[in-house]
mmCIF file of C-alpha atoms in Angstrom:
data_model
loop_
_atom_site.group_PDB
_atom_site.id
_atom_site.type_symbol
_atom_site.label_atom_id
_atom_site.label_comp_id
_atom_site.label_asym_id
_atom_site.label_seq_id
_atom_site.Cartn_x
_atom_site.Cartn_y
_atom_site.Cartn_z
ATOM 1 C CA UNK A 1 -39.369 -29.743 109.264
ATOM 2 C CA UNK A 2 -39.570 -33.361 108.090
ATOM 3 C CA UNK A 3 -40.461 -32.214 104.579
ATOM 4 C CA UNK A 4 -37.505 -29.808 104.547
ATOM 5 C CA UNK A 5 -35.084 -32.533 105.694
ATOM 6 C CA UNK A 6 -36.348 -34.890 102.983
ATOM 7 C CA UNK A 7 -35.975 -32.248 100.281
ATOM 8 C CA UNK A 8 -32.471 -31.310 101.445
ATOM 9 C CA UNK A 9 -31.381 -34.950 101.425
ATOM 10 C CA UNK A 10 -32.675 -35.458 97.887
ATOM 11 C CA UNK A 11 -31.095 -32.249 96.615
ATOM 12 C CA UNK A 12 -27.743 -33.035 98.202
ATOM 13 C CA UNK A 13 -27.569 -36.232 96.160
ATOM 14 C CA UNK A 14 -27.012 -34.142 93.019
ATOM 15 C CA UNK A 15 -23.680 -32.673 94.218
ATOM 16 C CA UNK A 16 -20.506 -33.976 92.618
ATOM 17 C CA UNK A 17 -18.193 -35.087 95.419
ATOM 18 C CA UNK A 18 -15.269 -37.490 95.874
ATOM 19 C CA UNK A 19 -15.869 -40.502 98.127
ATOM 20 C CA UNK A 20 -12.851 -42.735 97.630
ATOM 21 C CA UNK A 21 -9.202 -42.787 96.572
ATOM 22 C CA UNK A 22 -6.782 -45.636 96.084
ATOM 23 C CA UNK A 23 -5.774 -45.508 99.748
ATOM 24 C CA UNK A 24 -9.029 -44.964 101.634
ATOM 25 C CA UNK A 25 -12.779 -45.493 101.351
ATOM 26 C CA UNK A 26 -15.235 -43.411 103.381
ATOM 27 C CA UNK A 27 -18.962 -43.702 104.096
ATOM 28 C CA UNK A 28 -21.479 -42.207 103.873
ATOM 29 C CA UNK A 29 -20.582 -40.093 100.853
ATOM 30 C CA UNK A 30 -23.154 -37.398 101.736
ATOM 31 C CA UNK A 31 -25.224 -36.400 104.749
ATOM 32 C CA UNK A 32 -27.852 -33.789 105.562
ATOM 33 C CA UNK A 33 -28.539 -32.254 108.965
ATOM 34 C CA UNK A 34 -31.113 -29.689 110.117
ATOM 35 C CA UNK A 35 -30.061 -28.243 113.495
ATOM 36 C CA UNK A 36 -31.716 -25.620 115.699
ATOM 37 C CA UNK A 37 -29.659 -22.607 116.821
ATOM 38 C CA UNK A 38 -28.023 -23.366 120.174
ATOM 39 C CA UNK A 39 -28.153 -27.136 119.565
ATOM 40 C CA UNK A 40 -25.565 -29.730 118.644
ATOM 41 C CA UNK A 41 -25.454 -32.821 116.462
ATOM 42 C CA UNK A 42 -22.794 -35.466 115.880
ATOM 43 C CA UNK A 43 -22.308 -37.135 112.512
ATOM 44 C CA UNK A 44 -19.949 -39.992 111.763
ATOM 45 C CA UNK A 45 -17.666 -40.766 108.847
ATOM 46 C CA UNK A 46 -16.442 -44.353 108.602
ATOM 47 C CA UNK A 47 -12.972 -44.981 107.181
ATOM 48 C CA UNK A 48 -11.500 -48.119 105.596
ATOM 49 C CA UNK A 49 -7.780 -48.509 104.858
ATOM 50 C CA UNK A 50 -7.526 -50.001 101.370
ATOM 51 C CA UNK A 51 -3.724 -50.124 101.324
ATOM 52 C CA UNK A 52 -1.467 -53.098 102.067
ATOM 53 C CA UNK A 53 0.254 -51.356 104.962
ATOM 54 C CA UNK A 54 -0.765 -49.489 108.085
ATOM 55 C CA UNK A 55 -1.837 -45.879 107.503
ATOM 56 C CA UNK A 56 -2.557 -42.900 109.734
ATOM 57 C CA UNK A 57 -5.533 -40.701 108.877
ATOM 58 C CA UNK A 58 -6.527 -37.250 110.150
ATOM 59 C CA UNK A 59 -9.864 -35.377 109.854
ATOM 60 C CA UNK A 60 -10.342 -32.034 108.085
ATOM 61 C CA UNK A 61 -13.316 -29.740 107.461
ATOM 62 C CA UNK A 62 -13.657 -27.365 104.511
ATOM 63 C CA UNK A 63 -16.478 -25.243 103.138
ATOM 64 C CA UNK A 64 -17.155 -25.075 99.435
ATOM 65 C CA UNK A 65 -19.060 -23.165 96.792
ATOM 66 C CA UNK A 66 -20.368 -24.294 93.424
ATOM 67 C CA UNK A 67 -18.709 -23.241 90.165
ATOM 68 C CA UNK A 68 -21.343 -21.225 88.312
ATOM 69 C CA UNK A 69 -20.356 -22.689 84.923
ATOM 70 C CA UNK A 70 -19.595 -26.351 85.666
ATOM 71 C CA UNK A 71 -21.607 -27.062 88.828
ATOM 72 C CA UNK A 72 -18.589 -28.652 90.541
ATOM 73 C CA UNK A 73 -17.537 -28.023 94.139
ATOM 74 C CA UNK A 74 -14.797 -25.441 94.775
ATOM 75 C CA UNK A 75 -13.229 -25.980 98.193
ATOM 76 C CA UNK A 76 -11.591 -23.434 100.456
ATOM 77 C CA UNK A 77 -14.646 -21.155 100.701
ATOM 78 C CA UNK A 78 -15.045 -18.823 103.676
ATOM 79 C CA UNK A 79 -17.791 -20.037 106.042
ATOM 80 C CA UNK A 80 -18.084 -19.561 109.806
ATOM 81 C CA UNK A 81 -19.711 -22.989 110.053
ATOM 82 C CA UNK A 82 -16.270 -24.609 109.708
ATOM 83 C CA UNK A 83 -15.454 -23.339 113.218
ATOM 84 C CA UNK A 84 -18.632 -24.943 114.593
ATOM 85 C CA UNK A 85 -17.298 -28.442 113.973
ATOM 86 C CA UNK A 86 -14.900 -30.455 116.146
ATOM 87 C CA UNK A 87 -13.576 -33.817 114.973
ATOM 88 C CA UNK A 88 -12.588 -36.747 117.194
ATOM 89 C CA UNK A 89 -10.262 -38.518 117.457
ATOM 90 C CA UNK A 90 -7.398 -36.312 116.241
ATOM 91 C CA UNK A 91 -6.070 -39.234 114.177
ATOM 92 C CA UNK A 92 -6.764 -42.877 113.335
ATOM 93 C CA UNK A 93 -4.160 -45.570 112.789
ATOM 94 C CA UNK A 94 -5.587 -48.400 110.707
ATOM 95 C CA UNK A 95 -4.029 -51.681 109.681
ATOM 96 C CA UNK A 96 -4.637 -52.957 106.113
ATOM 97 C CA UNK A 97 -8.330 -53.624 105.500
ATOM 98 C CA UNK A 98 -9.379 -52.316 108.931
ATOM 99 C CA UNK A 99 -12.173 -49.821 109.531
ATOM 100 C CA UNK A 100 -12.472 -46.939 111.978
ATOM 101 C CA UNK A 101 -14.606 -43.821 112.366
ATOM 102 C CA UNK A 102 -14.316 -40.085 112.959
ATOM 103 C CA UNK A 103 -17.031 -38.226 114.850
ATOM 104 C CA UNK A 104 -17.769 -34.644 113.778
ATOM 105 C CA UNK A 105 -19.666 -32.706 116.454
ATOM 106 C CA UNK A 106 -21.529 -29.638 115.178
ATOM 107 C CA UNK A 107 -22.368 -26.936 117.717
ATOM 108 C CA UNK A 108 -24.597 -24.262 116.176
ATOM 109 C CA UNK A 109 -24.373 -20.868 117.946
ATOM 110 C CA UNK A 110 -27.535 -19.506 119.547
ATOM 111 C CA UNK A 111 -27.457 -16.425 117.310
ATOM 112 C CA UNK A 112 -26.886 -18.349 114.045
ATOM 113 C CA UNK A 113 -29.201 -17.214 111.253
ATOM 114 C CA UNK A 114 -31.388 -19.751 109.426
ATOM 115 C CA UNK A 115 -29.529 -20.689 106.256
ATOM 116 C CA UNK A 116 -27.685 -23.514 104.535
ATOM 117 C CA UNK A 117 -23.981 -24.338 104.769
ATOM 118 C CA UNK A 118 -22.016 -26.609 102.426
ATOM 119 C CA UNK A 119 -19.142 -28.491 104.005
ATOM 120 C CA UNK A 120 -16.765 -31.306 103.192
ATOM 121 C CA UNK A 121 -15.804 -33.717 105.976
ATOM 122 C CA UNK A 122 -12.441 -34.994 104.791
ATOM 123 C CA UNK A 123 -10.285 -37.912 105.817
ATOM 124 C CA UNK A 124 -6.667 -37.346 104.808
ATOM 125 C CA UNK A 125 -3.756 -39.759 104.916
ATOM 126 C CA UNK A 126 -1.048 -38.315 107.150
ATOM 127 C CA UNK A 127 2.336 -38.173 105.362
ATOM 128 C CA UNK A 128 5.046 -40.376 106.789
ATOM 129 C CA UNK A 129 7.738 -38.727 108.831
ATOM 130 C CA UNK A 130 10.135 -36.835 106.589
ATOM 131 C CA UNK A 131 7.673 -36.611 103.699
ATOM 132 C CA UNK A 132 6.284 -33.277 102.513
ATOM 133 C CA UNK A 133 3.700 -34.486 99.984
ATOM 134 C CA UNK A 134 0.050 -34.609 101.060
ATOM 135 C CA UNK A 135 -1.389 -38.105 101.246
ATOM 136 C CA UNK A 136 -4.627 -39.439 99.781
ATOM 137 C CA UNK A 137 -7.847 -37.665 100.729
ATOM 138 C CA UNK A 138 -11.519 -38.583 100.511
ATOM 139 C CA UNK A 139 -14.528 -36.536 101.562
ATOM 140 C CA UNK A 140 -18.136 -36.776 102.643
ATOM 141 C CA UNK A 141 -20.572 -33.996 101.802
ATOM 142 C CA UNK A 142 -22.330 -32.416 104.777
ATOM 143 C CA UNK A 143 -25.367 -30.373 103.847
ATOM 144 C CA UNK A 144 -26.003 -28.369 107.021
ATOM 145 C CA UNK A 145 -29.115 -26.247 107.463
ATOM 146 C CA UNK A 146 -29.665 -24.039 110.505
ATOM 147 C CA UNK A 147 -33.357 -24.445 111.326
ATOM 148 C CA UNK A 148 -35.717 -21.528 110.904
ATOM 149 C CA UNK A 149 -37.825 -19.941 108.188
ATOM 150 C CA UNK A 150 -36.566 -20.939 104.736
ATOM 151 C CA UNK A 151 -36.308 -17.966 102.386
ATOM 152 C CA UNK A 152 -36.244 -18.754 98.674
ATOM 153 C CA UNK A 153 -35.460 -15.955 96.254
ATOM 154 C CA UNK A 154 -33.973 -16.046 92.768
ATOM 155 C CA UNK A 155 -33.501 -12.931 90.634
ATOM 156 C CA UNK A 156 -32.564 -12.250 87.020
ATOM 157 C CA UNK A 157 -29.361 -10.209 87.310
ATOM 158 C CA UNK A 158 -28.864 -9.996 83.557
ATOM 159 C CA UNK A 159 -30.780 -11.049 80.464
ATOM 160 C CA UNK A 160 -29.271 -9.390 77.426
ATOM 161 C CA UNK A 161 -28.158 -9.797 73.831
ATOM 162 C CA UNK A 162 -24.580 -9.185 72.701
ATOM 163 C CA UNK A 163 -25.764 -6.988 69.822
ATOM 164 C CA UNK A 164 -29.207 -5.419 69.346
ATOM 165 C CA UNK A 165 -28.747 -5.453 65.565
ATOM 166 C CA UNK A 166 -27.528 -8.764 64.130
ATOM 167 C CA UNK A 167 -26.847 -8.589 60.395
ATOM 168 C CA UNK A 168 -25.492 -11.775 58.895
ATOM 169 C CA UNK A 169 -24.400 -13.208 62.246
ATOM 170 C CA UNK A 170 -25.924 -15.436 64.915
ATOM 171 C CA UNK A 171 -27.411 -13.526 67.875
ATOM 172 C CA UNK A 172 -26.111 -14.518 71.328
ATOM 173 C CA UNK A 173 -28.209 -14.266 74.485
ATOM 174 C CA UNK A 174 -26.707 -14.017 77.976
ATOM 175 C CA UNK A 175 -28.574 -15.023 81.141
ATOM 176 C CA UNK A 176 -27.333 -14.555 84.706
ATOM 177 C CA UNK A 177 -29.324 -15.584 87.811
ATOM 178 C CA UNK A 178 -28.525 -14.884 91.469
ATOM 179 C CA UNK A 179 -29.714 -16.754 94.563
ATOM 180 C CA UNK A 180 -30.711 -14.153 97.183
ATOM 181 C CA UNK A 181 -32.253 -16.710 99.552
ATOM 182 C CA UNK A 182 -31.034 -18.881 102.424
ATOM 183 C CA UNK A 183 -31.105 -22.291 100.700
ATOM 184 C CA UNK A 184 -29.650 -23.629 97.474
ATOM 185 C CA UNK A 185 -31.872 -23.680 94.389
ATOM 186 C CA UNK A 186 -32.068 -25.589 91.117
ATOM 187 C CA UNK A 187 -33.643 -23.226 88.557
ATOM 188 C CA UNK A 188 -35.514 -24.748 85.616
ATOM 189 C CA UNK A 189 -37.251 -23.154 82.677
ATOM 190 C CA UNK A 190 -37.097 -22.105 79.039
ATOM 191 C CA UNK A 191 -36.016 -19.286 76.769
ATOM 192 C CA UNK A 192 -38.686 -18.840 74.087
ATOM 193 C CA UNK A 193 -37.542 -17.008 70.948
ATOM 194 C CA UNK A 194 -40.049 -15.789 68.378
ATOM 195 C CA UNK A 195 -40.490 -13.241 65.617
ATOM 196 C CA UNK A 196 -42.502 -10.285 66.944
ATOM 197 C CA UNK A 197 -46.089 -10.850 65.852
ATOM 198 C CA UNK A 198 -45.082 -14.061 64.095
ATOM 199 C CA UNK A 199 -43.986 -17.635 64.578
ATOM 200 C CA UNK A 200 -41.923 -19.191 67.346
ATOM 201 C CA UNK A 201 -38.285 -19.752 66.346
ATOM 202 C CA UNK A 202 -36.801 -21.978 69.055
ATOM 203 C CA UNK A 203 -36.964 -22.943 72.732
ATOM 204 C CA UNK A 204 -33.839 -23.367 74.871
ATOM 205 C CA UNK A 205 -34.009 -25.332 78.157
ATOM 206 C CA UNK A 206 -32.587 -23.404 81.107
ATOM 207 C CA UNK A 207 -30.275 -25.384 83.403
ATOM 208 C CA UNK A 208 -30.895 -28.733 81.707
ATOM 209 C CA UNK A 209 -27.962 -30.230 83.651
ATOM 210 C CA UNK A 210 -29.614 -29.158 86.947
ATOM 211 C CA UNK A 211 -26.725 -27.112 88.320
ATOM 212 C CA UNK A 212 -27.204 -25.909 91.908
ATOM 213 C CA UNK A 213 -27.063 -22.246 92.907
ATOM 214 C CA UNK A 214 -25.904 -21.776 96.498
ATOM 215 C CA UNK A 215 -27.112 -18.842 98.643
ATOM 216 C CA UNK A 216 -25.334 -15.744 97.339
ATOM 217 C CA UNK A 217 -24.165 -17.674 94.297
ATOM 218 C CA UNK A 218 -24.859 -17.101 90.609
ATOM 219 C CA UNK A 219 -25.751 -19.176 87.558
ATOM 220 C CA UNK A 220 -24.971 -17.977 84.048
ATOM 221 C CA UNK A 221 -24.981 -19.238 80.478
ATOM 222 C CA UNK A 222 -24.783 -17.961 76.897
ATOM 223 C CA UNK A 223 -27.239 -19.179 74.236
ATOM 224 C CA UNK A 224 -26.482 -18.881 70.501
ATOM 225 C CA UNK A 225 -29.245 -18.525 67.908
ATOM 226 C CA UNK A 226 -27.929 -20.274 64.799
ATOM 227 C CA UNK A 227 -28.991 -18.935 61.415
ATOM 228 C CA UNK A 228 -30.670 -22.248 60.544
ATOM 229 C CA UNK A 229 -33.135 -21.798 63.408
ATOM 230 C CA UNK A 230 -34.740 -18.796 61.711
ATOM 231 C CA UNK A 231 -35.533 -20.410 58.358
ATOM 232 C CA UNK A 232 -36.943 -17.612 56.180
ATOM 233 C CA UNK A 233 -37.880 -15.437 59.153
ATOM 234 C CA UNK A 234 -36.185 -12.132 59.931
ATOM 235 C CA UNK A 235 -36.903 -8.770 61.520
ATOM 236 C CA UNK A 236 -37.661 -7.928 65.171
ATOM 237 C CA UNK A 237 -37.136 -10.886 67.509
ATOM 238 C CA UNK A 238 -38.449 -11.288 71.050
ATOM 239 C CA UNK A 239 -36.831 -13.590 73.644
ATOM 240 C CA UNK A 240 -38.810 -14.481 76.781
ATOM 241 C CA UNK A 241 -37.626 -16.436 79.817
ATOM 242 C CA UNK A 242 -39.838 -18.451 82.146
ATOM 243 C CA UNK A 243 -38.064 -19.863 85.229
ATOM 244 C CA UNK A 244 -39.372 -21.999 88.108
ATOM 245 C CA UNK A 245 -37.417 -22.546 91.338
ATOM 246 C CA UNK A 246 -37.673 -23.688 94.938
ATOM 247 C CA UNK A 247 -39.809 -26.038 97.008
ATOM 248 C CA UNK A 248 -42.837 -23.784 96.451
ATOM 249 C CA UNK A 249 -42.120 -23.600 92.676
ATOM 250 C CA UNK A 250 -42.004 -19.822 92.429
ATOM 251 C CA UNK A 251 -41.723 -18.318 88.944
ATOM 252 C CA UNK A 252 -39.847 -15.360 87.469
ATOM 253 C CA UNK A 253 -39.546 -14.056 83.923
ATOM 254 C CA UNK A 254 -38.111 -11.377 81.666
ATOM 255 C CA UNK A 255 -37.935 -10.470 77.974
ATOM 256 C CA UNK A 256 -35.673 -8.644 75.523
ATOM 257 C CA UNK A 257 -35.985 -7.389 71.926
ATOM 258 C CA UNK A 258 -33.396 -7.677 69.156
ATOM 259 C CA UNK A 259 -33.220 -7.454 65.367
ATOM 260 C CA UNK A 260 -32.046 -10.209 63.039
ATOM 261 C CA UNK A 261 -31.363 -10.032 59.307
ATOM 262 C CA UNK A 262 -29.694 -13.003 57.541
ATOM 263 C CA UNK A 263 -27.210 -12.531 54.698
ATOM 264 C CA UNK A 264 -29.707 -13.519 52.024
ATOM 265 C CA UNK A 265 -32.211 -10.970 53.310
ATOM 266 C CA UNK A 266 -29.583 -8.236 53.220
ATOM 267 C CA UNK A 267 -28.619 -9.287 49.673
ATOM 268 C CA UNK A 268 -32.287 -9.136 48.668
ATOM 269 C CA UNK A 269 -32.677 -5.756 50.358
ATOM 270 C CA UNK A 270 -29.570 -4.455 48.566
ATOM 271 C CA UNK A 271 -30.904 -5.715 45.211
ATOM 272 C CA UNK A 272 -34.305 -4.085 45.844
ATOM 273 C CA UNK A 273 -32.638 -0.859 46.906
ATOM 274 C CA UNK A 274 -30.504 -0.898 43.770
ATOM 275 C CA UNK A 275 -33.603 -1.521 41.659
ATOM 276 C CA UNK A 276 -35.446 1.352 43.317
ATOM 277 C CA UNK A 277 -32.480 3.638 42.708
ATOM 278 C CA UNK A 278 -32.323 2.623 39.029
ATOM 279 C CA UNK A 279 -36.039 3.308 38.602
ATOM 280 C CA UNK A 280 -35.692 6.634 40.435
ATOM 281 C CA UNK A 281 -32.782 7.712 38.235
ATOM 282 C CA UNK A 282 -34.683 6.625 35.123
ATOM 283 C CA UNK A 283 -37.735 8.673 36.156
ATOM 284 C CA UNK A 284 -35.594 11.726 36.855
ATOM 285 C CA UNK A 285 -33.925 11.460 33.435
ATOM 286 C CA UNK A 286 -37.277 11.035 31.701
ATOM 287 C CA UNK A 287 -38.685 14.106 33.431
ATOM 288 C CA UNK A 288 -35.662 16.173 32.453
ATOM 289 C CA UNK A 289 -35.972 15.102 28.818
ATOM 290 C CA UNK A 290 -39.669 15.943 28.840
ATOM 291 C CA UNK A 291 -38.982 19.414 30.237
ATOM 292 C CA UNK A 292 -36.313 19.901 27.570
ATOM 293 C CA UNK A 293 -38.722 18.948 24.755
ATOM 294 C CA UNK A 294 -41.402 21.248 26.142
ATOM 295 C CA UNK A 295 -38.956 24.172 26.250
ATOM 296 C CA UNK A 296 -37.783 23.486 22.705
ATOM 297 C CA UNK A 297 -41.362 23.416 21.416
ATOM 298 C CA UNK A 298 -42.207 26.708 23.154
ATOM 299 C CA UNK A 299 -39.167 28.400 21.687
#
């Protein structure tokens, strides 16, 4: 359990999350909690009023997911864990430069399944009476894991090429991964591209920016093979993926086959084909002339 808590705390540090606005500063900016089903835990978010006048702040809780392309948090996600949390007090009135705190009590149901939940504990400035606009808001990341067996599973949902035959154009590879486990993952690996039976062309790092994949979430990216990568090579091309993920460093892989012919190779092929056709026509004409001479001599 201690190892899991340490890993979750380290991983949560990679999430992009707001911690301050012009009106309010909050601390800590991120927290991790491992709670048994049927148990409760209280976490605190400290608030400092950075304005020059008294402000009223209220607490809010929202779940979020991770954008599969950018790795940024998308709030407003549907998660039952939001209903597990009660914030106190209902509001805080702080004079300029003064600090207060909200307590967020998490009560995990007895029948909650072991898995991770991603929540934002927000502190929002309450609009003044008569105002409609929403005030400043700052949030603290809560990485909540319901204790139990951790299940790590990542699958290759798609590894494909836009076109099997690429003549005079750069091949494009598409990779899509899905997290089927109960905890977020950071996949790492390589795409290795090589000519079948020949030399290696290029290696692409997978997830170099270390984007997180939440449970049930996906990760996807398109890789373009520029013509300059191939040099003088052409023909059948093999692309292999090797991916490592999770605390236990599990590995998965896949491969696809495509064909690549650069413009110069097609020009050379066309010239050779034309040459072969010229030779063939010349041979046919010579054979016809020879038959004609033979017939004339016999007659």
